Short mmCIF file of C-alpha atoms in Angstrom, two decimals:
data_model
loop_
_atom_site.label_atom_id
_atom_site.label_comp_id
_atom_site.label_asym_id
_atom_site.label_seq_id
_atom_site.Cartn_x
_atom_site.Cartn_y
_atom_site.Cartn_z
CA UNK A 1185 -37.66 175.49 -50.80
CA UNK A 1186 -34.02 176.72 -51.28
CA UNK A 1187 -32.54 178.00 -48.06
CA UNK A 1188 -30.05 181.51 -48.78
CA UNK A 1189 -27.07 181.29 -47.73
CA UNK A 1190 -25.12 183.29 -45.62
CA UNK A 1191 -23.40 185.86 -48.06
CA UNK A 1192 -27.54 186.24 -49.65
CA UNK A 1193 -28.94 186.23 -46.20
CA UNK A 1194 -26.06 189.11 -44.69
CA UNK A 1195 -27.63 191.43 -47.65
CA UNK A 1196 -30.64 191.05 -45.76
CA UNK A 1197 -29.56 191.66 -42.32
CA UNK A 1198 -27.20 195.16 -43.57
CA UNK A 1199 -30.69 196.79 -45.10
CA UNK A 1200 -31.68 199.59 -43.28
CA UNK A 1201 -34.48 202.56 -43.81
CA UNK A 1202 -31.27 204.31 -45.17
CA UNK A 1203 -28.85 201.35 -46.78
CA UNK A 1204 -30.72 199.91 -49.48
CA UNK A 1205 -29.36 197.28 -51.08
CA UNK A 1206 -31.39 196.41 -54.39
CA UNK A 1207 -28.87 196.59 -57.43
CA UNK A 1208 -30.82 198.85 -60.14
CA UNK A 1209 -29.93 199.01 -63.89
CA UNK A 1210 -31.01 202.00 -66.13
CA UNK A 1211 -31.09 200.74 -69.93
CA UNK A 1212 -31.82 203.49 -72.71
CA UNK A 1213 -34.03 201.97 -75.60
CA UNK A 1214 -34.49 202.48 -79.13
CA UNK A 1215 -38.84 201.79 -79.88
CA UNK A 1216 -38.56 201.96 -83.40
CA UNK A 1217 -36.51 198.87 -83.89
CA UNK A 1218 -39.68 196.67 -82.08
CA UNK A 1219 -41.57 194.77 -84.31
CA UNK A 1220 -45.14 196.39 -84.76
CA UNK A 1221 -44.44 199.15 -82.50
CA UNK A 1222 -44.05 200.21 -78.72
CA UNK A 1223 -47.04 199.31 -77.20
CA UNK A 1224 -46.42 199.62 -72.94
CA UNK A 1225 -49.72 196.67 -72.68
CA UNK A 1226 -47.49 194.64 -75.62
CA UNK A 1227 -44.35 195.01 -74.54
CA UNK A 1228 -45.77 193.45 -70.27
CA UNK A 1229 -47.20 190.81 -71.77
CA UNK A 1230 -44.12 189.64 -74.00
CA UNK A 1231 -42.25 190.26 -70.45
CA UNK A 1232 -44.75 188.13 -68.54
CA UNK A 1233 -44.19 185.32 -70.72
CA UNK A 1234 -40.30 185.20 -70.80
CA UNK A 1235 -40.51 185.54 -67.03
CA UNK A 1236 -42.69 182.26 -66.60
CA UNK A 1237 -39.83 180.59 -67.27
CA UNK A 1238 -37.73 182.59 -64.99
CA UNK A 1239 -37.62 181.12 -61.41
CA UNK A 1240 -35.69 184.26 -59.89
CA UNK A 1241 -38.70 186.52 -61.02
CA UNK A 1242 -41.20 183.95 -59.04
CA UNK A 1243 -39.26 183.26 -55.87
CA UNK A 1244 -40.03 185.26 -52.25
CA UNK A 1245 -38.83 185.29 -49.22
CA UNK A 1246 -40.55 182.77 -46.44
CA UNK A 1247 -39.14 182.66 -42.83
CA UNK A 1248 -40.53 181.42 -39.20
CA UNK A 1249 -40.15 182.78 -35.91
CA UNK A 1250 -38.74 178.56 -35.01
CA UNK A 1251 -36.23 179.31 -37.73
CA UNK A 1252 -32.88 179.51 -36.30
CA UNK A 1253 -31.39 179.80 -39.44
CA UNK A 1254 -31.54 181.86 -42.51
CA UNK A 1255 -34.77 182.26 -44.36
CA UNK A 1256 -35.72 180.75 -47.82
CA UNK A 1257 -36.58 181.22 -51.12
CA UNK A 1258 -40.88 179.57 -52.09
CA UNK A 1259 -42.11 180.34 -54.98
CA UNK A 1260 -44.86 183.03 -55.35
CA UNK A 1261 -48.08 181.21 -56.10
CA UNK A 1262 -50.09 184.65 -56.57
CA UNK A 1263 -47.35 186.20 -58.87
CA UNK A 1264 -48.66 189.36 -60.75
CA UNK A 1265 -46.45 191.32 -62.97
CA UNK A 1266 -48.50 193.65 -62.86
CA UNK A 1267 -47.50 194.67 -59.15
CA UNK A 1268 -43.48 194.48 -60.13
CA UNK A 1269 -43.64 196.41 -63.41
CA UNK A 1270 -44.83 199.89 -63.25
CA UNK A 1271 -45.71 202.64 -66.34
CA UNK A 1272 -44.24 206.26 -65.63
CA UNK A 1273 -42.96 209.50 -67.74
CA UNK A 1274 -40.09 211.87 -66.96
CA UNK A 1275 -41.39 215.66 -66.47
CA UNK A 1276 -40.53 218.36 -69.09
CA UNK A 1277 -38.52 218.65 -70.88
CA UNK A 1278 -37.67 215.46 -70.89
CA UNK A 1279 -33.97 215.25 -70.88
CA UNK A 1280 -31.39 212.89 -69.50
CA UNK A 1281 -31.46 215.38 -66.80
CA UNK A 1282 -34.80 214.28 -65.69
CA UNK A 1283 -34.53 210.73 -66.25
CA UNK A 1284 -31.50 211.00 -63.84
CA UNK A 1285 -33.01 212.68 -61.39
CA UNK A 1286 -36.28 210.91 -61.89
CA UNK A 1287 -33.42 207.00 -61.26
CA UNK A 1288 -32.84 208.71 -58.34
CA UNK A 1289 -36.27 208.37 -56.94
CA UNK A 1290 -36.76 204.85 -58.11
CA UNK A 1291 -33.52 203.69 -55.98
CA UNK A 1292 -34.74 205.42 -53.16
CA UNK A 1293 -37.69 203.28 -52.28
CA UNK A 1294 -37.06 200.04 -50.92
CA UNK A 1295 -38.53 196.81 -52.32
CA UNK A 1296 -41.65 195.13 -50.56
CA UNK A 1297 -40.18 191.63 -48.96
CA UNK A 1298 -43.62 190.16 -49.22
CA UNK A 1299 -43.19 189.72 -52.71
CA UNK A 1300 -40.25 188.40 -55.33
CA UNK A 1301 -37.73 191.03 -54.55
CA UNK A 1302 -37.96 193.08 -57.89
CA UNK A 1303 -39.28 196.06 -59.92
CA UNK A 1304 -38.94 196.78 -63.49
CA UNK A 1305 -39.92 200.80 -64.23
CA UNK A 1306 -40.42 201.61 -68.05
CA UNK A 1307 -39.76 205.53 -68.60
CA UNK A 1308 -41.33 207.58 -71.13
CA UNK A 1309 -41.34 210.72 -72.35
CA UNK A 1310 -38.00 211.39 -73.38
CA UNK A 1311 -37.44 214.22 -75.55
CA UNK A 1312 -35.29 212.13 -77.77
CA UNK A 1313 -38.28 209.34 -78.80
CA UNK A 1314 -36.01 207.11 -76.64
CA UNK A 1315 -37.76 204.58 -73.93
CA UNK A 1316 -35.69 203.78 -70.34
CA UNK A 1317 -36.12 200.71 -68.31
CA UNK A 1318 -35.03 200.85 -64.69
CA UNK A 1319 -34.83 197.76 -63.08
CA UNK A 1320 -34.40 196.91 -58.85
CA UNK A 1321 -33.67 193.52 -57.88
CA UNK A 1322 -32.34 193.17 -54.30
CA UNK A 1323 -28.48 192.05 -53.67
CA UNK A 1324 -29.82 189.00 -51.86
CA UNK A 1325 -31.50 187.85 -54.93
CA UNK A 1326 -28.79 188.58 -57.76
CA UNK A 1327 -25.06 189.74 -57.78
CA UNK A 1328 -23.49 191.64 -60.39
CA UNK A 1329 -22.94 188.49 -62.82
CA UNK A 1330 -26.27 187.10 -61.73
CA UNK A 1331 -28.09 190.30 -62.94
CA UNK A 1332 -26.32 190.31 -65.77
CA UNK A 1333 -27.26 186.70 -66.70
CA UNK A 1334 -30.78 187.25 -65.54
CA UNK A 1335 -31.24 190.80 -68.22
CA UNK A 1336 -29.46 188.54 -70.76
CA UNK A 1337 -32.58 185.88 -70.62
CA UNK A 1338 -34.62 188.94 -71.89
CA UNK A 1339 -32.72 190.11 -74.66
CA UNK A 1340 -31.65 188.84 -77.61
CA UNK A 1341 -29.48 189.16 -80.41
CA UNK A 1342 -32.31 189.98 -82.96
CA UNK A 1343 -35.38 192.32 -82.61
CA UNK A 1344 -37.67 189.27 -83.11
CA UNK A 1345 -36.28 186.70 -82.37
CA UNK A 1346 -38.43 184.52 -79.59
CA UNK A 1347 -37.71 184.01 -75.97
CA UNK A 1348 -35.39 181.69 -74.75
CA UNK A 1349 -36.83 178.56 -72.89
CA UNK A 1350 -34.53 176.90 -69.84
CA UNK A 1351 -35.87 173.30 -70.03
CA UNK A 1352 -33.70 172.62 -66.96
CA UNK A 1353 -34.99 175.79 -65.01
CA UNK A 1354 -36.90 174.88 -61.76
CA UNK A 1355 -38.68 176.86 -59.40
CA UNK A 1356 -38.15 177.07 -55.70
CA UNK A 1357 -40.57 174.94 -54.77
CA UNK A 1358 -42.74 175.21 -51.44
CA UNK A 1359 -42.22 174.54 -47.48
CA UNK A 1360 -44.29 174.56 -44.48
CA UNK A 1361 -43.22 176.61 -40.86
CA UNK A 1362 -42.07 173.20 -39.88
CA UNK A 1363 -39.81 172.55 -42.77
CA UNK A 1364 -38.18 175.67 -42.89
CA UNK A 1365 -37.88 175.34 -38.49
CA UNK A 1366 -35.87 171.22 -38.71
CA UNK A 1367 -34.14 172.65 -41.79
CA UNK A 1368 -32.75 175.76 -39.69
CA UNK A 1369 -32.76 173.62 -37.00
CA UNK A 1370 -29.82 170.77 -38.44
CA UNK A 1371 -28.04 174.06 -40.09
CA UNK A 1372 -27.64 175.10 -36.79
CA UNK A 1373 -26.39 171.99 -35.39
CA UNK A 1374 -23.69 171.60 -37.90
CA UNK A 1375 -22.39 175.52 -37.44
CA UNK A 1376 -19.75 174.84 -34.55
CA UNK A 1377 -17.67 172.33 -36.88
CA UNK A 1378 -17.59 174.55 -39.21
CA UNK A 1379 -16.48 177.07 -37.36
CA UNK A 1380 -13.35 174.72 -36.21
CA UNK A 1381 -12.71 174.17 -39.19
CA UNK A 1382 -12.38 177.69 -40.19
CA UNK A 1383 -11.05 179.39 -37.17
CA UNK A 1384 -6.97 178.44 -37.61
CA UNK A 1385 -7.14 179.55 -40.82
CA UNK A 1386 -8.77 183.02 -39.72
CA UNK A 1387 -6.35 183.91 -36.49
CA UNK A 1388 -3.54 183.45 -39.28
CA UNK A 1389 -4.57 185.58 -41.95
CA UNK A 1390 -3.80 188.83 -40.13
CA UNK A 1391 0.03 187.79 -39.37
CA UNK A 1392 0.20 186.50 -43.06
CA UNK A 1393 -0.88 189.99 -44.18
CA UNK A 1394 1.37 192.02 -42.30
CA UNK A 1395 4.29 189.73 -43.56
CA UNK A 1396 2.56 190.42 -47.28
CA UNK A 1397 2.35 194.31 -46.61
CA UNK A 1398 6.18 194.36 -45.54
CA UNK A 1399 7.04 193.04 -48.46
CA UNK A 1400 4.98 195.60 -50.19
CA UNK A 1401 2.64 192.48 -51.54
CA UNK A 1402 -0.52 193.28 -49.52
CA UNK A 1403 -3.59 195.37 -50.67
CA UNK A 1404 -4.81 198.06 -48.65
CA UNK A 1405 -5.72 196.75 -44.82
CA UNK A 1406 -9.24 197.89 -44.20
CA UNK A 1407 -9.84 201.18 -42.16
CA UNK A 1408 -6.99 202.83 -44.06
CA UNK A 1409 -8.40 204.95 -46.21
CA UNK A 1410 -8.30 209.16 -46.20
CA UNK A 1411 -12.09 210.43 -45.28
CA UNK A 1412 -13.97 212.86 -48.30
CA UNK A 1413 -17.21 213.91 -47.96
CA UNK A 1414 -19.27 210.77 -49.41
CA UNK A 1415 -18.05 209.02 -46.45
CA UNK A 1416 -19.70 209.57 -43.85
CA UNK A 1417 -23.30 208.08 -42.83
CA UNK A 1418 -25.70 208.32 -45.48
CA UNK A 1419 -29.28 208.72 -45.34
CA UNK A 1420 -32.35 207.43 -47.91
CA UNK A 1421 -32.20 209.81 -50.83
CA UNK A 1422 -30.22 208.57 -53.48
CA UNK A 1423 -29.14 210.48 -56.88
CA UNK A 1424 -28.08 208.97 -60.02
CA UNK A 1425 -25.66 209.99 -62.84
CA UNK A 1426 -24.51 208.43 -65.79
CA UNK A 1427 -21.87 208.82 -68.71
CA UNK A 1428 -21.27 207.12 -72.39
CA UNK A 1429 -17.81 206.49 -73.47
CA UNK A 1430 -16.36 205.34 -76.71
CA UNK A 1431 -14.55 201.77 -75.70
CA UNK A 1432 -12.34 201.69 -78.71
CA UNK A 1433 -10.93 204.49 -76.83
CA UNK A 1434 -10.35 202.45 -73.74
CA UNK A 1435 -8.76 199.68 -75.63
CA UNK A 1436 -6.15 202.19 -77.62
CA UNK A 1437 -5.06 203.93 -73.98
CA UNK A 1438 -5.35 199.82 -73.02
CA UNK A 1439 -2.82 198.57 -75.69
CA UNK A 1440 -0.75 201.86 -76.11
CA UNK A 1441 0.16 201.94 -72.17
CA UNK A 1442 0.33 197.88 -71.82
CA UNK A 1443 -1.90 197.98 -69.34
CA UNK A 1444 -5.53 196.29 -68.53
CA UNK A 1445 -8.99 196.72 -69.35
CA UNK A 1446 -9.81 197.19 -65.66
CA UNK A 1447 -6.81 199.07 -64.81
CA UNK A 1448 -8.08 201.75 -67.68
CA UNK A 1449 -11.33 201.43 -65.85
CA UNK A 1450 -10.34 202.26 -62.56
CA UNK A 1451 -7.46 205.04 -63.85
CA UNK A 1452 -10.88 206.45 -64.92
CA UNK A 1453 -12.54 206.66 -62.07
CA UNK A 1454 -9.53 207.68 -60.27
CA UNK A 1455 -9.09 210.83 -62.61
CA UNK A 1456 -12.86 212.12 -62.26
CA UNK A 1457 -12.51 211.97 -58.63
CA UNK A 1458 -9.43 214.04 -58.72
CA UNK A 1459 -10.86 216.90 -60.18
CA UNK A 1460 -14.36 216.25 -58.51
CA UNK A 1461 -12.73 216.91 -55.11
CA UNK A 1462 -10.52 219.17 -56.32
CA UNK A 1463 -13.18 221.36 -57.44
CA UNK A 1464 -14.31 221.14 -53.66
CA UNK A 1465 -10.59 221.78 -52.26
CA UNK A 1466 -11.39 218.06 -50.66
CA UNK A 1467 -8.17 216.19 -53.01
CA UNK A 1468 -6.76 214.03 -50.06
CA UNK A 1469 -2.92 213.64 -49.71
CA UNK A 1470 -3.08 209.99 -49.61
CA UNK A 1471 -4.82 208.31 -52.69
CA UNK A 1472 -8.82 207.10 -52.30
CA UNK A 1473 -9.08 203.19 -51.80
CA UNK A 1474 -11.64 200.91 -53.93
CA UNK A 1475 -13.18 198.18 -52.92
CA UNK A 1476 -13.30 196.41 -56.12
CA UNK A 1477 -15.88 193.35 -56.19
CA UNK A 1478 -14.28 189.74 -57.57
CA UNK A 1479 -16.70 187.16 -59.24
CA UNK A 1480 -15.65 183.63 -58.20
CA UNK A 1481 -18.67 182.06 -60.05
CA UNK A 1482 -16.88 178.79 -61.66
CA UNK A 1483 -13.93 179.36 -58.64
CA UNK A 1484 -16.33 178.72 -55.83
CA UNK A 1485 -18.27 175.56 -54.92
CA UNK A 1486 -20.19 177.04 -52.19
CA UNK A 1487 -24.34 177.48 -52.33
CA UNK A 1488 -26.23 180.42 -52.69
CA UNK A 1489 -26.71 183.52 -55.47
CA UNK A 1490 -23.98 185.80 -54.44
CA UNK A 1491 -21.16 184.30 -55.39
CA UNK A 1492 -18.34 186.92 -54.93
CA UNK A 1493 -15.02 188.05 -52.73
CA UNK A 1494 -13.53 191.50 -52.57
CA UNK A 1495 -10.21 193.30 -52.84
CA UNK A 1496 -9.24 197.12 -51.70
CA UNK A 1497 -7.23 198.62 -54.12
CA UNK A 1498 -5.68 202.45 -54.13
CA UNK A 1499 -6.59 204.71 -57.26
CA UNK A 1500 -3.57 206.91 -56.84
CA UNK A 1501 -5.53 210.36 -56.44
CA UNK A 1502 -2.54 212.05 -55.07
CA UNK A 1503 -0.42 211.86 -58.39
CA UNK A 1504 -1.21 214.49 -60.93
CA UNK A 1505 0.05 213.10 -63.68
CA UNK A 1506 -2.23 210.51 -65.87
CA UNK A 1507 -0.44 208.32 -67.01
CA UNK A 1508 2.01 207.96 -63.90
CA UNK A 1509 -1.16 207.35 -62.14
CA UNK A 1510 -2.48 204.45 -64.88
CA UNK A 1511 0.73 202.45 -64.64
CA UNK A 1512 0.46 202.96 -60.53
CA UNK A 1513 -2.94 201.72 -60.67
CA UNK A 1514 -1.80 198.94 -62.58
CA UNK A 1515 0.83 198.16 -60.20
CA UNK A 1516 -1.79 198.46 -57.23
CA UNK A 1517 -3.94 196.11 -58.81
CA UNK A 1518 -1.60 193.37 -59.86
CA UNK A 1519 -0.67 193.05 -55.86
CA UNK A 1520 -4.39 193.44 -54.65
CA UNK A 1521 -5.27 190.74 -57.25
CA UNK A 1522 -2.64 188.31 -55.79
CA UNK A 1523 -3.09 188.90 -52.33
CA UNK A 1524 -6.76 188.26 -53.05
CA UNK A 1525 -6.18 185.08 -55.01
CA UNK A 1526 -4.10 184.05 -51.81
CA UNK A 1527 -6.37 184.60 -49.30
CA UNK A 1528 -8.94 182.40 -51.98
CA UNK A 1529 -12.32 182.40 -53.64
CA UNK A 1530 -14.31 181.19 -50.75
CA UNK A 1531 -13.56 183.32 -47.99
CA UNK A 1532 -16.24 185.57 -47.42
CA UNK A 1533 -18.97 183.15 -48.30
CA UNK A 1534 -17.74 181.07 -45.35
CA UNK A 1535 -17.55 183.69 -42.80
CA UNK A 1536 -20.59 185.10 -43.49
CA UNK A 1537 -22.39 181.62 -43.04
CA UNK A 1538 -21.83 182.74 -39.40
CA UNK A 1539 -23.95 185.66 -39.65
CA UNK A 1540 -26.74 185.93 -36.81
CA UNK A 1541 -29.92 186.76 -38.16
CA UNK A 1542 -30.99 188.39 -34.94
CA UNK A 1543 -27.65 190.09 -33.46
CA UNK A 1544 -26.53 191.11 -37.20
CA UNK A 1545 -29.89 192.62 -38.05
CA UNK A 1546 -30.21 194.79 -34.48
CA UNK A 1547 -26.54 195.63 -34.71
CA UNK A 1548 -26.93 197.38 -38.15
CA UNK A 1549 -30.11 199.14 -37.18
CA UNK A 1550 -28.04 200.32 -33.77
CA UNK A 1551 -24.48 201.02 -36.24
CA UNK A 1552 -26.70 203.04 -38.64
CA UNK A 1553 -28.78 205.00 -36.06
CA UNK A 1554 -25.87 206.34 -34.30
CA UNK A 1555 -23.88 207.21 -37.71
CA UNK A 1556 -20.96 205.12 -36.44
CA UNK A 1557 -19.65 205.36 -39.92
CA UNK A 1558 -18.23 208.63 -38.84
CA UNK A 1559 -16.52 208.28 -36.07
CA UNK A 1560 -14.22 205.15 -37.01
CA UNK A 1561 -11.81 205.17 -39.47
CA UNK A 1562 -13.24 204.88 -42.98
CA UNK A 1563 -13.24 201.24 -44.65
CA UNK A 1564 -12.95 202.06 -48.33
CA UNK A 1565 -13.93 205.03 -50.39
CA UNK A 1566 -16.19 203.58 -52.70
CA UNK A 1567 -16.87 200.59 -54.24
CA UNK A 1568 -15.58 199.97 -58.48
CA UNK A 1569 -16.66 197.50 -60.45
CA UNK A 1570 -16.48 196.21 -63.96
CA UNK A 1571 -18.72 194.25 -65.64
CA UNK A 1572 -18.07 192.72 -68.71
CA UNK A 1573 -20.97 192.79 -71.70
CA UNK A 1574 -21.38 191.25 -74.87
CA UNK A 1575 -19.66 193.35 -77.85
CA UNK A 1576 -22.55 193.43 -80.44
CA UNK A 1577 -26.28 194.90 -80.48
CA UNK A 1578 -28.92 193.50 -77.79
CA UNK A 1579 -32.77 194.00 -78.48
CA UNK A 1580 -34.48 194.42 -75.26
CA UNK A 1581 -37.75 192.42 -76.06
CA UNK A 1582 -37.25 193.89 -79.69
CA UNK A 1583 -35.95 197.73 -78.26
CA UNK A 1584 -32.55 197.79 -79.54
CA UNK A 1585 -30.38 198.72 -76.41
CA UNK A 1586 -28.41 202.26 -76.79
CA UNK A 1587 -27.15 202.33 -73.05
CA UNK A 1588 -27.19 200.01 -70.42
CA UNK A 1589 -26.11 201.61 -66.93
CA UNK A 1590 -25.40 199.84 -63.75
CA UNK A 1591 -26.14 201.11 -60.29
CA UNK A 1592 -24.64 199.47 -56.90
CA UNK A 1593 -25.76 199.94 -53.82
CA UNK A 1594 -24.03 201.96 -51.46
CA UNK A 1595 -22.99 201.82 -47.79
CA UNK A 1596 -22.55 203.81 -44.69
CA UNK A 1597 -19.19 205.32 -44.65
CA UNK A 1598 -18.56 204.17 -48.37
CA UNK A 1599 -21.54 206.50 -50.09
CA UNK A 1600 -20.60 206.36 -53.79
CA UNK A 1601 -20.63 203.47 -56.15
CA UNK A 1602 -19.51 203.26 -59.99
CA UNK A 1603 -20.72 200.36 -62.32
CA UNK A 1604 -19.23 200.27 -66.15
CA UNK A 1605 -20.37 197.83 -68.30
CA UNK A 1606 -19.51 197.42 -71.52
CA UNK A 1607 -21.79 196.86 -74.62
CA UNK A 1608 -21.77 197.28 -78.13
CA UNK A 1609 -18.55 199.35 -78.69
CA UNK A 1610 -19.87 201.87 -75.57
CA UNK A 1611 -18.33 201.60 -71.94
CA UNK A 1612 -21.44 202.60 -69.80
CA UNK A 1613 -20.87 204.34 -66.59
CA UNK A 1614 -23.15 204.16 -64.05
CA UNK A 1615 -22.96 206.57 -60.57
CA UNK A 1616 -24.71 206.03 -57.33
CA UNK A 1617 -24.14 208.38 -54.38
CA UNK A 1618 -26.18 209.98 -51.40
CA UNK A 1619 -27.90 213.10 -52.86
CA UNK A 1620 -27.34 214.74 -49.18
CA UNK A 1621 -23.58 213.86 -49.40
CA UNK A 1622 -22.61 214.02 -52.86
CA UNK A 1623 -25.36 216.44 -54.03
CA UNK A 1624 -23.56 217.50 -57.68
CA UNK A 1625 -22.63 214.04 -58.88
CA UNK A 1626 -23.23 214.77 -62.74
CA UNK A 1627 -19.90 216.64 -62.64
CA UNK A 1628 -18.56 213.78 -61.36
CA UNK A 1629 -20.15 212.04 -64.51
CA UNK A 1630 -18.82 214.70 -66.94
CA UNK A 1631 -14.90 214.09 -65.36
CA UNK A 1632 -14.76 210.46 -66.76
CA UNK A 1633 -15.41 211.70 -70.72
CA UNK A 1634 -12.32 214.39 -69.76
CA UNK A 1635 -10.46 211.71 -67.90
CA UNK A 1636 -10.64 209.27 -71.14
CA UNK A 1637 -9.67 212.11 -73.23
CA UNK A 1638 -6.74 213.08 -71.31
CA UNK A 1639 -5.23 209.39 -71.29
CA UNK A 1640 -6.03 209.23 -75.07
CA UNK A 1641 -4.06 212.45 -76.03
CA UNK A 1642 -1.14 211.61 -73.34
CA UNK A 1643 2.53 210.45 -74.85
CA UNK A 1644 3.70 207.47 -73.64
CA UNK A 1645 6.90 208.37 -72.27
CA UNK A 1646 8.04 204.97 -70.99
CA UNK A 1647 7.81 201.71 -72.56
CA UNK A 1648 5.40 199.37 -71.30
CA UNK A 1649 5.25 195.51 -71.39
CA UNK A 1650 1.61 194.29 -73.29
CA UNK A 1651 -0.59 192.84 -71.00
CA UNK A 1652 -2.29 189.12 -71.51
#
């Protein structure tokens, strides 16, 4: 057996009838590049045999009511593919339209724990011969990088080339009520030291970051951020949106402005939401705040899947112009990124080892029921991320790969999410919202191709050192 850890376990505990929190992917396939032909029967079989070798895809949840700890991973002796992968068709007339809409559905239904905690949904019927693959895999289970890695095990750099064997994968193995009880059971035992160990540390952070934020070094404090409309307390119907942008773009605003990558990213994102609330006479004087996730896989030597911190960082909504508002952003993020480096990799793995499965669970059930979100100050705006992807073609078990969309979860009081990945020359943008909050979010979509452009025609009136 392999026991979660906290940080996989809390992902658990926060899932409500109305906070889902699978991570989905929506990936936009070219059929005519597969060897012999799309064939739906084909293409599950070629998937059931690059999975064998796949211990995420095998692995469920097991827990006992002795268990004082968190639950753990066995593997699935009666594993079926058949009841993870699923055969469906977008209505008429078959337009990205519908497939969004149709996304929207998928992440609305949450994942049976019984089983391995995925789904894999191929889409036909596309008016443009194109195939789509969403995907659901539950935040417990994978993180952003993780999910990444996982996809990359079924694709390849060729459209026939065969699947990729992990000699050194092993599965989770197997363990009795009584195993999983002693092991919860010593877990449990060892807590309090822990806890010692980590408490002077904790009661000094908050003085340290009031010193930091009077020296203008700090990123946002929590609970400081203006309130919009997608954050408030959402409920279980999700909607999707997604946009395609040209990344040699990104690179020339990137290089011309001697700024970031990410900074581009997030100046964005910051744009589109300008005129998105605009439009809605919602533009809040003080700028939005990001939570931005932080991989510290290779950083971190604790256990478990998720391995990731977070920073807040502000997106400068209240200044009009563009570019201003890039090299602001960049500012904002070189601060967040060293306060966040100083406060280190491991923090929120170690305080959510303390994470009670019982009081954690009831208290989000109670927090959600009463729609606390809205009436405390709101936490963050939304949450940002950027996910690095390979820069050359991928063949999705022999589909060559035309867009490959993220989609986060999202949270009461914070209910949007944008994911951009980038792959073969595109930067994909993927949007997740509450369809009862943020009920138009494909113009919200539409403002990041106008957003790019806008950067791209801007003069650069001040000179700007090259980033590294």
């Amino acid at each position: 057996m392999q026991r979660l850890s906290g940080l996989d376990a809390t992902f658990l505990y926060l899932e409500t009838p109305t906070q889902l929190l699978h991570v989905c992917g929506l990936v936009l396939l070219d059929p005519s590049t597969i060897p012999g032909g799309y064939d739906y029967r084909k293409l599950l079989r070629e998937l059931d045999s690059r999975m064998a070798t796949m211990p995420t895809f095998r692995r469920k949840l097991k827990d006992s009511r002795l268990n004082l700890d968190y639950p753990v991973w066995v593997d699935d002796h009666d594993f079926d593919i058949e009841r993870h992968c699923h055969r469906t068709a977008v209505p008429a007339p078959g337009t990205h339209a519908e497939l969004a809409e149709l996304a929207g559905h998928i992440a609305s239904q949450p994942l049976d724990r019984s089983r391995p905690l995925w789904e894999m949904w191929v889409i036909e019927g596309l008016a443009d011969g194109q195939i789509a693959v969403m995907s659901k895999i539950h935040h417990s289970a994978a993180d952003g990088v993780t999910g990444a890695n996982i996809l990359a095990q079924l694709c390849s750099l060729e459209p026939d080339s065969p699947a990729l064997v992990d000699p050194t994968a092993q599965g989770a193995g197997d363990a009795g009520t009584l195993d999983i009880a002693i092991g919860g059971l010593m877990a449990v035992i060892a807590r309090p030291a822990r806890i010692a160990r980590l408490v002077p540390g904790g009661i000094a952070m908050l003085p340290k970051w009031v010193t930091r934020a009077r020296k203008g070094e700090a990123m946002p404090a929590p609970f400081t951020a203006p309130r919009t409309s997608f954050n408030g307390a959402i409920t279980g119907h999700r909607n999707v949106a997604f946009s395609q942008l040209d990344l040699a773009k990104v690179k020339a605003v990137k290089d011309r402005h001697g700024v970031k990558v990410n900074d581009v990213v997030l100046a964005l994102c910051a744009g589109a939401l300008r005129t998105y609330l605009e439009d809605r006479d919602e533009l809040p004087e003080d700028s939005l705040v990001a939570m931005v996730p932080v991989s510290v896989h290779g950083k971190s030597d604790r256990p478990g899947t998720n391995q990731i911190s977070g920073m807040f960082t502000q997106l400068g909504t209240q200044i009009g112009d563009p570019v201003e508002r890039l090299h602001a952003i960049s500012d904002y993020n070189a601060t967040s990124k060293n306060h966040n480096e100083a406060l280190g990799a491991n923090i929120l793995q170690d305080w959510s080892q303390f994470a009670s499965p019982a009081v954690f669970g009831a208290a989000m059930r109670v927090y959600s029921s009463l729609k606390l979100a809205e009436r405390h100050p709101v936490v963050s705006n939304l949450v940002v991320s950027n996910v690095p992807g390979p820069p050359v073609p991928l063949y999705f078990l022999g589909a060559q790969i035309k867009g490959m969309f993220p989609l986060g979860p999202i949270f009461h009081g914070a209910g949007l999410n944008v994911t951009v990945m980038s792959l073969d020359g595109k930067l994909d943008v993927g949007i997740v919202s509450c369809s009862d909050l943020a009920p138009e979010l494909d113009q919200l979509a539409q403002g990041f191709g106008a957003a790019l452009d806008e950067l791209f025609d801007a003069e650069v009136t001040t000179p700007a050192p090259t980033a590294t």
